């Protein structure tokens, strides 16, 4: 369809049915899925939430965060899952915090979230059993450990190469 035809149809009140592309089967790394296309983004606003944390060890904290979130814009009509659908995500993140005064901090998080399961609005059951969710979580964590190890190897190789190409000043004096 040409650009003029699309503009004309919008002027005539006809809209493209975006929900069809959302609900259409897609493929990623050999697996079929529905929903938002890989590479697309969402933007959310979070209400004033409550973050509770408890110190477990000197370097380990348990936290609970509960809040409502809403889209920055509106979902296209007919897209998305039905109201009442639930998701179980596992989040891995880096949190950076800076103390501003006695009672205030800035905080930011960058990370990944992995879907372990979902529960359709009309269903009482999750898409995966607890055992299957734990198995998937172990796979995720093992993959992450492997990635971190590979980054360490790659970083140490770069450092070795830099040392080889840029010997310390004491070696240059010899």
PDB file of C-alpha atoms in Angstrom:
ATOM      1  CA  UNK A   1       0.000   0.000   0.000  1.00  0.00           C
ATOM      2  CA  UNK A   2       1.399   3.426  -0.959  1.00  0.00           C
ATOM      3  CA  UNK A   3       1.842   6.246   1.588  1.00  0.00           C
ATOM      4  CA  UNK A   4      -0.948   8.344  -0.054  1.00  0.00           C
ATOM      5  CA  UNK A   5      -3.368   5.412   0.298  1.00  0.00           C
ATOM      6  CA  UNK A   6      -2.519   4.973   3.983  1.00  0.00           C
ATOM      7  CA  UNK A   7      -2.970   8.705   4.661  1.00  0.00           C
ATOM      8  CA  UNK A   8      -6.231   8.723   2.679  1.00  0.00           C
ATOM      9  CA  UNK A   9      -7.598   5.760   4.608  1.00  0.00           C
ATOM     10  CA  UNK A  10      -6.731   7.453   7.922  1.00  0.00           C
ATOM     11  CA  UNK A  11      -8.556  10.613   6.740  1.00  0.00           C
ATOM     12  CA  UNK A  12     -11.553   8.434   5.869  1.00  0.00           C
ATOM     13  CA  UNK A  13     -11.586   7.099   9.431  1.00  0.00           C
ATOM     14  CA  UNK A  14     -10.206   3.670   8.576  1.00  0.00           C
ATOM     15  CA  UNK A  15      -7.425   2.433  10.840  1.00  0.00           C
ATOM     16  CA  UNK A  16      -4.927  -0.364  10.483  1.00  0.00           C
ATOM     17  CA  UNK A  17      -5.736  -3.237  12.889  1.00  0.00           C
ATOM     18  CA  UNK A  18      -2.574  -3.264  15.030  1.00  0.00           C
ATOM     19  CA  UNK A  19      -3.898  -6.132  17.172  1.00  0.00           C
ATOM     20  CA  UNK A  20      -3.434  -8.504  14.223  1.00  0.00           C
ATOM     21  CA  UNK A  21       0.346  -8.004  14.265  1.00  0.00           C
ATOM     22  CA  UNK A  22       0.428  -8.396  18.072  1.00  0.00           C
ATOM     23  CA  UNK A  23      -1.501 -11.659  18.033  1.00  0.00           C
ATOM     24  CA  UNK A  24       0.237 -13.038  14.934  1.00  0.00           C
ATOM     25  CA  UNK A  25       2.731 -15.883  15.510  1.00  0.00           C
ATOM     26  CA  UNK A  26       6.349 -14.759  15.285  1.00  0.00           C
ATOM     27  CA  UNK A  27       9.571 -16.749  15.466  1.00  0.00           C
ATOM     28  CA  UNK A  28      12.738 -16.036  17.448  1.00  0.00           C
ATOM     29  CA  UNK A  29      15.712 -18.405  17.537  1.00  0.00           C
ATOM     30  CA  UNK A  30      13.527 -21.242  16.284  1.00  0.00           C
ATOM     31  CA  UNK A  31      10.738 -20.735  18.852  1.00  0.00           C
ATOM     32  CA  UNK A  32       7.267 -19.421  18.032  1.00  0.00           C
ATOM     33  CA  UNK A  33       5.667 -16.736  20.165  1.00  0.00           C
ATOM     34  CA  UNK A  34       2.925 -14.111  20.102  1.00  0.00           C
ATOM     35  CA  UNK A  35       2.927 -10.631  21.542  1.00  0.00           C
ATOM     36  CA  UNK A  36       5.165  -7.677  20.991  1.00  0.00           C
ATOM     37  CA  UNK A  37       7.868  -8.165  18.368  1.00  0.00           C
ATOM     38  CA  UNK A  38      11.433  -8.695  19.670  1.00  0.00           C
ATOM     39  CA  UNK A  39      13.247  -5.360  19.551  1.00  0.00           C
ATOM     40  CA  UNK A  40      10.186  -3.181  20.259  1.00  0.00           C
ATOM     41  CA  UNK A  41       9.970  -1.226  23.516  1.00  0.00           C
ATOM     42  CA  UNK A  42       7.486  -0.252  26.220  1.00  0.00           C
ATOM     43  CA  UNK A  43       7.696   2.796  28.439  1.00  0.00           C
ATOM     44  CA  UNK A  44       6.028   2.669  31.848  1.00  0.00           C
ATOM     45  CA  UNK A  45       5.347   5.054  34.702  1.00  0.00           C
ATOM     46  CA  UNK A  46       5.396   3.685  38.238  1.00  0.00           C
ATOM     47  CA  UNK A  47       3.222   5.114  41.003  1.00  0.00           C
ATOM     48  CA  UNK A  48       4.791   5.905  44.345  1.00  0.00           C
ATOM     49  CA  UNK A  49       5.666   2.391  45.441  1.00  0.00           C
ATOM     50  CA  UNK A  50       6.870   0.802  48.619  1.00  0.00           C
ATOM     51  CA  UNK A  51      10.323  -0.791  48.757  1.00  0.00           C
ATOM     52  CA  UNK A  52      10.928  -2.804  51.933  1.00  0.00           C
ATOM     53  CA  UNK A  53      14.261  -4.438  52.636  1.00  0.00           C
ATOM     54  CA  UNK A  54      15.772  -6.573  55.372  1.00  0.00           C
ATOM     55  CA  UNK A  55      19.472  -7.143  55.948  1.00  0.00           C
ATOM     56  CA  UNK A  56      20.202 -10.888  55.826  1.00  0.00           C
ATOM     57  CA  UNK A  57      24.030 -10.832  55.913  1.00  0.00           C
ATOM     58  CA  UNK A  58      26.552  -7.928  55.765  1.00  0.00           C
ATOM     59  CA  UNK A  59      26.335  -7.983  51.933  1.00  0.00           C
ATOM     60  CA  UNK A  60      22.900  -9.498  51.295  1.00  0.00           C
ATOM     61  CA  UNK A  61      19.485  -7.884  51.506  1.00  0.00           C
ATOM     62  CA  UNK A  62      16.036  -9.316  50.916  1.00  0.00           C
ATOM     63  CA  UNK A  63      13.613  -6.833  49.357  1.00  0.00           C
ATOM     64  CA  UNK A  64       9.961  -6.556  48.460  1.00  0.00           C
ATOM     65  CA  UNK A  65       8.697  -3.901  46.048  1.00  0.00           C
ATOM     66  CA  UNK A  66       5.047  -3.397  45.302  1.00  0.00           C
ATOM     67  CA  UNK A  67       3.556  -0.742  43.000  1.00  0.00           C
ATOM     68  CA  UNK A  68       1.089  -0.129  40.173  1.00  0.00           C
ATOM     69  CA  UNK A  69       2.536   0.740  36.772  1.00  0.00           C
ATOM     70  CA  UNK A  70       0.871   2.279  33.740  1.00  0.00           C
ATOM     71  CA  UNK A  71       1.809   2.794  30.109  1.00  0.00           C
ATOM     72  CA  UNK A  72       3.345   6.105  29.084  1.00  0.00           C
ATOM     73  CA  UNK A  73       0.919   6.024  26.118  1.00  0.00           C
ATOM     74  CA  UNK A  74      -2.188   4.036  25.366  1.00  0.00           C
ATOM     75  CA  UNK A  75      -2.108   0.455  24.148  1.00  0.00           C
ATOM     76  CA  UNK A  76      -3.381   0.099  20.590  1.00  0.00           C
ATOM     77  CA  UNK A  77      -7.023  -0.967  20.668  1.00  0.00           C
ATOM     78  CA  UNK A  78      -7.389  -4.740  20.511  1.00  0.00           C
ATOM     79  CA  UNK A  79      -3.732  -5.413  21.262  1.00  0.00           C
ATOM     80  CA  UNK A  80      -2.254  -7.135  24.247  1.00  0.00           C
ATOM     81  CA  UNK A  81      -3.477  -9.825  26.534  1.00  0.00           C
ATOM     82  CA  UNK A  82      -6.870  -9.800  28.251  1.00  0.00           C
ATOM     83  CA  UNK A  83      -7.303  -7.983  31.559  1.00  0.00           C
ATOM     84  CA  UNK A  84      -6.538 -10.399  34.409  1.00  0.00           C
ATOM     85  CA  UNK A  85      -3.574 -12.092  32.692  1.00  0.00           C
ATOM     86  CA  UNK A  86      -0.636 -12.581  35.080  1.00  0.00           C
ATOM     87  CA  UNK A  87       3.101 -12.978  34.556  1.00  0.00           C
ATOM     88  CA  UNK A  88       5.925 -14.412  36.632  1.00  0.00           C
ATOM     89  CA  UNK A  89       9.167 -12.581  35.829  1.00  0.00           C
ATOM     90  CA  UNK A  90      12.649 -13.079  37.225  1.00  0.00           C
ATOM     91  CA  UNK A  91      14.651  -9.854  37.323  1.00  0.00           C
ATOM     92  CA  UNK A  92      18.449  -9.564  37.348  1.00  0.00           C
ATOM     93  CA  UNK A  93      19.667  -5.995  37.726  1.00  0.00           C
ATOM     94  CA  UNK A  94      22.481  -3.671  38.656  1.00  0.00           C
ATOM     95  CA  UNK A  95      21.307  -1.052  41.123  1.00  0.00           C
ATOM     96  CA  UNK A  96      23.417   2.061  41.585  1.00  0.00           C
ATOM     97  CA  UNK A  97      22.679   4.233  44.589  1.00  0.00           C
ATOM     98  CA  UNK A  98      24.136   7.546  45.765  1.00  0.00           C
ATOM     99  CA  UNK A  99      23.423   9.104  49.153  1.00  0.00           C
ATOM    100  CA  UNK A 100      22.227  12.702  48.818  1.00  0.00           C
ATOM    101  CA  UNK A 101      21.592  13.564  52.466  1.00  0.00           C
ATOM    102  CA  UNK A 102      20.748  11.828  55.743  1.00  0.00           C
ATOM    103  CA  UNK A 103      17.426  10.513  54.395  1.00  0.00           C
ATOM    104  CA  UNK A 104      17.617  10.581  50.595  1.00  0.00           C
ATOM    105  CA  UNK A 105      19.290   8.586  47.847  1.00  0.00           C
ATOM    106  CA  UNK A 106      19.173   8.554  44.066  1.00  0.00           C
ATOM    107  CA  UNK A 107      18.783   5.108  42.606  1.00  0.00           C
ATOM    108  CA  UNK A 108      18.810   3.618  39.137  1.00  0.00           C
ATOM    109  CA  UNK A 109      18.570   0.060  37.888  1.00  0.00           C
ATOM    110  CA  UNK A 110      19.592  -1.509  34.629  1.00  0.00           C
ATOM    111  CA  UNK A 111      18.966  -5.164  34.065  1.00  0.00           C
ATOM    112  CA  UNK A 112      17.107  -7.968  32.409  1.00  0.00           C
ATOM    113  CA  UNK A 113      13.795  -9.604  33.124  1.00  0.00           C
ATOM    114  CA  UNK A 114      12.952 -13.129  32.084  1.00  0.00           C
ATOM    115  CA  UNK A 115       9.454 -14.540  31.778  1.00  0.00           C
ATOM    116  CA  UNK A 116       9.215 -17.787  33.702  1.00  0.00           C
ATOM    117  CA  UNK A 117       5.466 -18.276  33.247  1.00  0.00           C
ATOM    118  CA  UNK A 118       2.136 -16.648  32.569  1.00  0.00           C
ATOM    119  CA  UNK A 119      -1.419 -17.313  33.664  1.00  0.00           C
ATOM    120  CA  UNK A 120      -4.185 -16.532  31.185  1.00  0.00           C
ATOM    121  CA  UNK A 121      -7.091 -14.484  32.521  1.00  0.00           C
ATOM    122  CA  UNK A 122      -9.539 -17.375  32.134  1.00  0.00           C
ATOM    123  CA  UNK A 123      -7.190 -19.976  33.648  1.00  0.00           C
ATOM    124  CA  UNK A 124      -6.457 -21.040  37.201  1.00  0.00           C
ATOM    125  CA  UNK A 125      -3.081 -22.538  36.209  1.00  0.00           C
ATOM    126  CA  UNK A 126       0.274 -21.120  35.255  1.00  0.00           C
ATOM    127  CA  UNK A 127       1.722 -21.997  31.843  1.00  0.00           C
ATOM    128  CA  UNK A 128       4.587 -23.882  33.553  1.00  0.00           C
ATOM    129  CA  UNK A 129       4.720 -25.941  36.735  1.00  0.00           C
ATOM    130  CA  UNK A 130       6.811 -24.738  39.696  1.00  0.00           C
ATOM    131  CA  UNK A 131       9.385 -27.382  38.818  1.00  0.00           C
ATOM    132  CA  UNK A 132       9.580 -26.226  35.178  1.00  0.00           C
ATOM    133  CA  UNK A 133       9.911 -22.598  36.306  1.00  0.00           C
ATOM    134  CA  UNK A 134      12.805 -23.491  38.640  1.00  0.00           C
ATOM    135  CA  UNK A 135      14.463 -25.481  35.836  1.00  0.00           C
ATOM    136  CA  UNK A 136      14.131 -22.470  33.489  1.00  0.00           C
ATOM    137  CA  UNK A 137      15.545 -20.160  36.187  1.00  0.00           C
ATOM    138  CA  UNK A 138      18.567 -22.465  36.617  1.00  0.00           C
ATOM    139  CA  UNK A 139      19.142 -22.327  32.828  1.00  0.00           C
ATOM    140  CA  UNK A 140      18.973 -18.524  32.903  1.00  0.00           C
ATOM    141  CA  UNK A 141      21.413 -18.263  35.804  1.00  0.00           C
ATOM    142  CA  UNK A 142      23.822 -20.792  34.271  1.00  0.00           C
ATOM    143  CA  UNK A 143      23.782 -18.852  30.984  1.00  0.00           C
ATOM    144  CA  UNK A 144      24.449 -15.642  32.873  1.00  0.00           C
ATOM    145  CA  UNK A 145      27.358 -17.217  34.780  1.00  0.00           C
ATOM    146  CA  UNK A 146      28.832 -18.385  31.467  1.00  0.00           C
ATOM    147  CA  UNK A 147      28.449 -14.885  30.002  1.00  0.00           C
ATOM    148  CA  UNK A 148      30.211 -13.293  32.985  1.00  0.00           C
ATOM    149  CA  UNK A 149      33.053 -15.835  32.737  1.00  0.00           C
ATOM    150  CA  UNK A 150      33.451 -15.118  29.008  1.00  0.00           C
ATOM    151  CA  UNK A 151      33.530 -11.370  29.715  1.00  0.00           C
ATOM    152  CA  UNK A 152      36.244 -11.966  32.338  1.00  0.00           C
ATOM    153  CA  UNK A 153      38.327 -13.968  29.843  1.00  0.00           C
ATOM    154  CA  UNK A 154      37.833 -11.349  27.151  1.00  0.00           C
ATOM    155  CA  UNK A 155      38.707  -8.499  29.564  1.00  0.00           C
ATOM    156  CA  UNK A 156      41.835 -10.248  30.875  1.00  0.00           C
ATOM    157  CA  UNK A 157      42.958 -10.924  27.276  1.00  0.00           C
ATOM    158  CA  UNK A 158      42.580  -7.221  26.447  1.00  0.00           C
ATOM    159  CA  UNK A 159      44.581  -6.296  29.567  1.00  0.00           C
ATOM    160  CA  UNK A 160      47.323  -8.832  28.652  1.00  0.00           C
ATOM    161  CA  UNK A 161      47.478  -7.473  25.100  1.00  0.00           C
ATOM    162  CA  UNK A 162      47.682  -3.897  26.379  1.00  0.00           C
ATOM    163  CA  UNK A 163      50.521  -4.831  28.762  1.00  0.00           C
ATOM    164  CA  UNK A 164      52.334  -6.594  25.922  1.00  0.00           C
ATOM    165  CA  UNK A 165      51.942  -3.591  23.617  1.00  0.00           C
ATOM    166  CA  UNK A 166      52.539  -0.996  26.339  1.00  0.00           C
ATOM    167  CA  UNK A 167      55.192  -2.320  28.721  1.00  0.00           C
ATOM    168  CA  UNK A 168      55.581  -0.558  32.081  1.00  0.00           C
ATOM    169  CA  UNK A 169      57.997   2.372  32.180  1.00  0.00           C
ATOM    170  CA  UNK A 170      60.430   0.338  34.325  1.00  0.00           C
ATOM    171  CA  UNK A 171      60.813  -2.168  31.461  1.00  0.00           C
ATOM    172  CA  UNK A 172      61.471   0.643  28.954  1.00  0.00           C
ATOM    173  CA  UNK A 173      64.424   1.894  31.032  1.00  0.00           C
ATOM    174  CA  UNK A 174      66.212  -1.448  30.757  1.00  0.00           C
TER     175      UNK A 174
END
